[in-house]
């Protein structure tokens, strides 16, 4: 399947290199403006955050009652001037004030503050002298209607902030200072500002490279591949630095799996009931607030130098212990990813948080391999258009969702990497069937399945390509090398499978992964559940991917496929509680839809000529069917799992990361869009795509950094 233009080199408007360069410079200027605008936005910067949520009334303040809402904050933080409480007033005109006290320190009352329409008030703390003694901040009633203070238990939700709203620029010195002095978060090597510099270098390199790749007479070289991989590695490293430990979905469970493999050399079975993780990991999750941060954007992780010293002291006090065979959401998964992650954890130095940062290197390297795989797949599909492959590689390496996942301990990016390289190997097997291409395909296919069982949904599409290769060999009279190709494929499948079986036997673990057993069990439960059936499943699957039709029960009121997928791909980071502004969610999806329409326009250019013969048509149709079947299998698998969860009351499968294994299809769509773009504007189109990707990733990183650190 050659997705390329049949009429020679692409051309640009006027002088293509100069035109594309000007466009790239425009995107670079836009990136600088984006950073300036975001960092100039005012906000109340935290000095202290009480790890309590505003969920319920903890005290009612009124005239004639001595009631106060108090929280112990330890030494009063430097620069703290206001206390932010969440309240619910019983009427207009309610007045409150703060009372700051401490051991052996006279109480200091702040100025009265009127409770207005806002539920968050920020009364001043008064003229207090932070002398390092333990302190307590209270809210007391002065006049007017009663005021209910919200929190949890008997502790109010409290944040201490500066005197006035500040910009990022005004606190940049403090951010740099905390980054350089902290050693556990956001990272011990370069800190938060270093992560942004790293991303800026990667973005600049991407813009320069795409301009050079589309310059007339310039052919991409091996150095070009190295730069694309370097851009992806820098992108993943930036996300790894910015994202606090255990703030990638299920990162704690994936790290436990890898830690168990590193400690025991065998696979977990989940036999230690009630003890899911090792004592040092449990303590680390408590100290960094991993259990309280997800879903609560007002809270911040500890990352100052003082916090770091406290965290390291707390972890040092935990005695060495064997990693328990605890059951987590990852226990039933196959071990492909955890073999690599466990090997890194085995040689990693430092405490458990240090090991988390080092195990994250697996995801970063996987993102680099993914960018290279996307380029290789594009070269296989469009062999005479290397500049198209460079564009695809950069778009893959700069995808924010992929970068975010690559910066954590999770098998998602390795799964996508294996999917892309397996499709490349399958297409190579079709064009050049021999024992080596067969061996490579077999080993990659087994590796793909052993990374995560979601890959089983991709097998039918890959099988179509294998059958196509065999059919071509039969049609040609089984030429020399065909038997070797089949033997190589069989050996490639058998060797890693036998190794996996041996490891399972040594671990006293079932060869059938537990997650597959759980899927079968949930399918049975969904089948016998009241109201379930084929019609109910079709309704669920339709609403998962398409707008709900009139007359059909709304299974997810207020949300739909746009919220699930389009807005999700725009950006949902952390535990899906970090996102970009609403206007971005309205701008980017139409751009993607436009690319899809260009792809439809480009289909005509890849069809064989009418006189090409039946064999050429069969080959093109079979390859197209393989990619479509890959996508359909993944969509059906997600829909079925989501339906089972919907029927059983579990968590639905509506996260966009579940669709990432279909990235080979996205590669084809981008190539078809380039094919469907008029020749003279194609360089501008390619540079524009990479420029938008640069702005997208910068905005995503800034939003995430603001969520956790500013």
PDB file of C-alpha atoms in Angstrom, residues 332-333 453-454 456 512-527 636-638 640-642 644-645 648 653:
ATOM      1  CA  UNK A 332      -3.382  -9.908  36.328  1.00  0.00           C
ATOM      2  CA  UNK A 333      -1.581  -8.282  33.385  1.00  0.00           C
ATOM      3  CA  UNK A 453      -3.805  -8.042  26.719  1.00  0.00           C
ATOM      4  CA  UNK A 454      -5.578  -5.190  24.943  1.00  0.00           C
ATOM      5  CA  UNK A 456      -5.412  -9.229  21.404  1.00  0.00           C
ATOM      6  CA  UNK A 512      -3.649 -17.539  31.324  1.00  0.00           C
ATOM      7  CA  UNK A 513      -3.285 -13.972  32.678  1.00  0.00           C
ATOM      8  CA  UNK A 514      -5.678 -13.121  35.461  1.00  0.00           C
ATOM      9  CA  UNK A 515      -7.024 -10.109  33.615  1.00  0.00           C
ATOM     10  CA  UNK A 516      -8.292 -12.403  30.837  1.00  0.00           C
ATOM     11  CA  UNK A 517     -10.084 -14.559  33.396  1.00  0.00           C
ATOM     12  CA  UNK A 518     -11.614 -11.424  34.900  1.00  0.00           C
ATOM     13  CA  UNK A 519     -12.803 -10.310  31.459  1.00  0.00           C
ATOM     14  CA  UNK A 520     -14.512 -13.672  30.866  1.00  0.00           C
ATOM     15  CA  UNK A 521     -16.144 -13.478  34.292  1.00  0.00           C
ATOM     16  CA  UNK A 522     -17.415  -9.942  33.655  1.00  0.00           C
ATOM     17  CA  UNK A 523     -18.761 -11.043  30.265  1.00  0.00           C
ATOM     18  CA  UNK A 524     -20.753 -13.792  31.963  1.00  0.00           C
ATOM     19  CA  UNK A 525     -22.066 -11.360  34.565  1.00  0.00           C
ATOM     20  CA  UNK A 526     -23.029  -8.871  31.852  1.00  0.00           C
ATOM     21  CA  UNK A 527     -24.854 -11.568  29.901  1.00  0.00           C
ATOM     22  CA  UNK A 636     -15.240  -3.432  19.705  1.00  0.00           C
ATOM     23  CA  UNK A 637     -13.029  -4.620  22.559  1.00  0.00           C
ATOM     24  CA  UNK A 638     -13.281  -1.271  24.345  1.00  0.00           C
ATOM     25  CA  UNK A 640     -17.531  -4.619  25.188  1.00  0.00           C
ATOM     26  CA  UNK A 641     -15.379  -3.914  28.254  1.00  0.00           C
ATOM     27  CA  UNK A 642     -17.183  -0.614  28.791  1.00  0.00           C
ATOM     28  CA  UNK A 644     -19.573  -4.966  31.088  1.00  0.00           C
ATOM     29  CA  UNK A 645     -18.431  -2.222  33.445  1.00  0.00           C
ATOM     30  CA  UNK A 648     -21.784  -4.252  36.745  1.00  0.00           C
ATOM     31  CA  UNK A 653     -13.571   2.487  29.736  1.00  0.00           C
TER      32      UNK A 653
END
